[in-house]
PDB file of C-alpha atoms in Angstrom:
ATOM      1  CA  MET A   1       7.572  -3.956  -7.199  1.00 52.00           C
ATOM      2  CA  SER A   2       7.328  -5.021  -3.761  1.00 78.00           C
ATOM      3  CA  ALA A   3       3.850  -5.450  -2.650  1.00 90.00           C
ATOM      4  CA  HIS A   4       3.436  -3.244   0.383  1.00 94.00           C
ATOM      5  CA  CYS A   5       1.817  -0.013   1.202  1.00 96.00           C
ATOM      6  CA  GLN A   6       3.790   2.998   2.552  1.00 96.00           C
ATOM      7  CA  LEU A   7       1.387   4.308   4.541  1.00 96.00           C
ATOM      8  CA  THR A   8      -0.305   1.708   6.418  1.00 94.00           C
ATOM      9  CA  GLY A   9       2.897  -1.179   5.968  1.00 94.00           C
ATOM     10  CA  VAL A  10       0.344  -3.661   4.767  1.00 96.00           C
ATOM     11  CA  GLN A  11       2.354  -6.673   3.283  1.00 96.00           C
ATOM     12  CA  PRO A  12       1.269 -10.163   1.497  1.00 96.00           C
ATOM     13  CA  GLY A  13      -0.068 -12.758   3.873  1.00 96.00           C
ATOM     14  CA  PHE A  14       0.744 -16.330   3.102  1.00 97.00           C
ATOM     15  CA  GLY A  15      -1.395 -19.272   3.683  1.00 98.00           C
ATOM     16  CA  ASN A  16      -2.606 -22.445   1.725  1.00 98.00           C
ATOM     17  CA  THR A  17      -4.749 -23.426  -1.151  1.00 98.00           C
ATOM     18  CA  ILE A  18      -7.031 -26.202  -0.140  1.00 97.00           C
ATOM     19  CA  SER A  19      -8.372 -28.288  -3.213  1.00 97.00           C
ATOM     20  CA  HIS A  20     -11.313 -30.530  -3.005  1.00 98.00           C
ATOM     21  CA  SER A  21      -9.463 -33.573  -2.019  1.00 98.00           C
ATOM     22  CA  HIS A  22      -7.887 -31.375   0.954  1.00 97.00           C
ATOM     23  CA  ARG A  23      -4.404 -31.120  -0.405  1.00 98.00           C
ATOM     24  CA  ARG A  24      -2.569 -27.929   0.658  1.00 98.00           C
ATOM     25  CA  THR A  25      -0.386 -25.965  -1.736  1.00 98.00           C
ATOM     26  CA  SER A  26       1.171 -22.794  -0.753  1.00 98.00           C
ATOM     27  CA  ARG A  27      -0.266 -19.463  -1.809  1.00 97.00           C
ATOM     28  CA  ARG A  28      -0.021 -15.815  -1.265  1.00 96.00           C
ATOM     29  CA  PHE A  29      -2.434 -13.110  -0.602  1.00 96.00           C
ATOM     30  CA  ASP A  30      -1.494  -9.864  -2.121  1.00 96.00           C
ATOM     31  CA  PRO A  31      -2.766  -6.700  -0.755  1.00 96.00           C
ATOM     32  CA  ASN A  32      -4.649  -4.239  -3.290  1.00 96.00           C
ATOM     33  CA  ILE A  33      -1.457  -2.021  -4.260  1.00 96.00           C
ATOM     34  CA  GLN A  34      -1.852   1.136  -6.445  1.00 96.00           C
ATOM     35  CA  HIS A  35       0.360   3.681  -7.557  1.00 96.00           C
ATOM     36  CA  LYS A  36      -0.996   7.078  -6.771  1.00 97.00           C
ATOM     37  CA  ARG A  37       0.340  10.690  -7.800  1.00 97.00           C
ATOM     38  CA  TYR A  38      -0.455  13.512  -5.124  1.00 97.00           C
ATOM     39  CA  TRP A  39       0.266  16.922  -5.404  1.00 97.00           C
ATOM     40  CA  LEU A  40       2.226  18.136  -2.192  1.00 97.00           C
ATOM     41  CA  PRO A  41       1.520  21.933  -1.788  1.00 95.00           C
ATOM     42  CA  SER A  42       3.883  22.415   1.011  1.00 95.00           C
ATOM     43  CA  GLU A  43       6.791  21.368  -1.070  1.00 95.00           C
ATOM     44  CA  GLY A  44       5.510  22.400  -4.529  1.00 97.00           C
ATOM     45  CA  ARG A  45       5.748  19.072  -6.126  1.00 97.00           C
ATOM     46  CA  TYR A  46       4.063  15.806  -6.770  1.00 98.00           C
ATOM     47  CA  VAL A  47       4.923  12.606  -4.979  1.00 97.00           C
ATOM     48  CA  ARG A  48       4.141   9.164  -6.345  1.00 97.00           C
ATOM     49  CA  LEU A  49       3.102   6.863  -3.309  1.00 97.00           C
ATOM     50  CA  THR A  50       2.350   3.110  -3.609  1.00 96.00           C
ATOM     51  CA  LEU A  51      -0.514   2.689  -1.479  1.00 97.00           C
ATOM     52  CA  SER A  52      -3.106   0.159  -0.762  1.00 97.00           C
ATOM     53  CA  ALA A  53      -7.004   0.880  -1.623  1.00 96.00           C
ATOM     54  CA  LYS A  54      -7.688   1.227   2.154  1.00 96.00           C
ATOM     55  CA  ALA A  55      -4.894   3.836   2.334  1.00 97.00           C
ATOM     56  CA  ILE A  56      -6.097   5.732  -0.515  1.00 98.00           C
ATOM     57  CA  LYS A  57      -9.459   6.367   1.170  1.00 97.00           C
ATOM     58  CA  THR A  58      -7.522   7.022   4.555  1.00 97.00           C
ATOM     59  CA  ILE A  59      -5.523  10.046   2.419  1.00 97.00           C
ATOM     60  CA  ASP A  60      -8.934  11.025   1.003  1.00 97.00           C
ATOM     61  CA  SER A  61     -10.233  11.708   4.810  1.00 97.00           C
ATOM     62  CA  ILE A  62      -7.038  12.891   6.476  1.00 97.00           C
ATOM     63  CA  GLY A  63      -5.490  14.840   3.863  1.00 96.00           C
ATOM     64  CA  VAL A  64      -1.880  14.160   1.723  1.00 97.00           C
ATOM     65  CA  GLU A  65       0.014  16.372   4.165  1.00 97.00           C
ATOM     66  CA  ALA A  66      -0.623  14.368   7.430  1.00 97.00           C
ATOM     67  CA  ALA A  67      -0.479  11.207   5.329  1.00 97.00           C
ATOM     68  CA  VAL A  68       2.990  12.093   3.885  1.00 97.00           C
ATOM     69  CA  ALA A  69       3.814  13.285   7.835  1.00 96.00           C
ATOM     70  CA  ARG A  70       2.791   9.663   8.868  1.00 96.00           C
ATOM     71  CA  ILE A  71       4.777   7.960   6.160  1.00 96.00           C
ATOM     72  CA  ARG A  72       7.903   9.938   6.925  1.00 96.00           C
ATOM     73  CA  ALA A  73       7.442   9.061  10.772  1.00 95.00           C
ATOM     74  CA  ARG A  74       7.760   5.442   9.701  1.00 91.00           C
ATOM     75  CA  GLY A  75      11.111   6.088   8.384  1.00 92.00           C
ATOM     76  CA  VAL A  76      10.338   5.789   4.545  1.00 90.00           C
ATOM     77  CA  LYS A  77      11.757   8.187   2.177  1.00 91.00           C
ATOM     78  CA  VAL A  78       8.899  10.163   0.059  1.00 90.00           C
TER      79      VAL A  78
END
């Protein structure tokens, strides 16, 4: 599973962990990715989306139809 959101496009960020002695080692900041299933009334089927927690809140406010339209506009197959 790749850690990216289908709606917002958020991906992992990279940086360093800095220890007490100030040694730096690489680390990865993963977004909070969840799998969520939504009913899509226009197509009469469920769609399973890979979303960040922020994108789930966005779908709650704009609706699943508008969110799927945005995802398809980005060129992602739903």
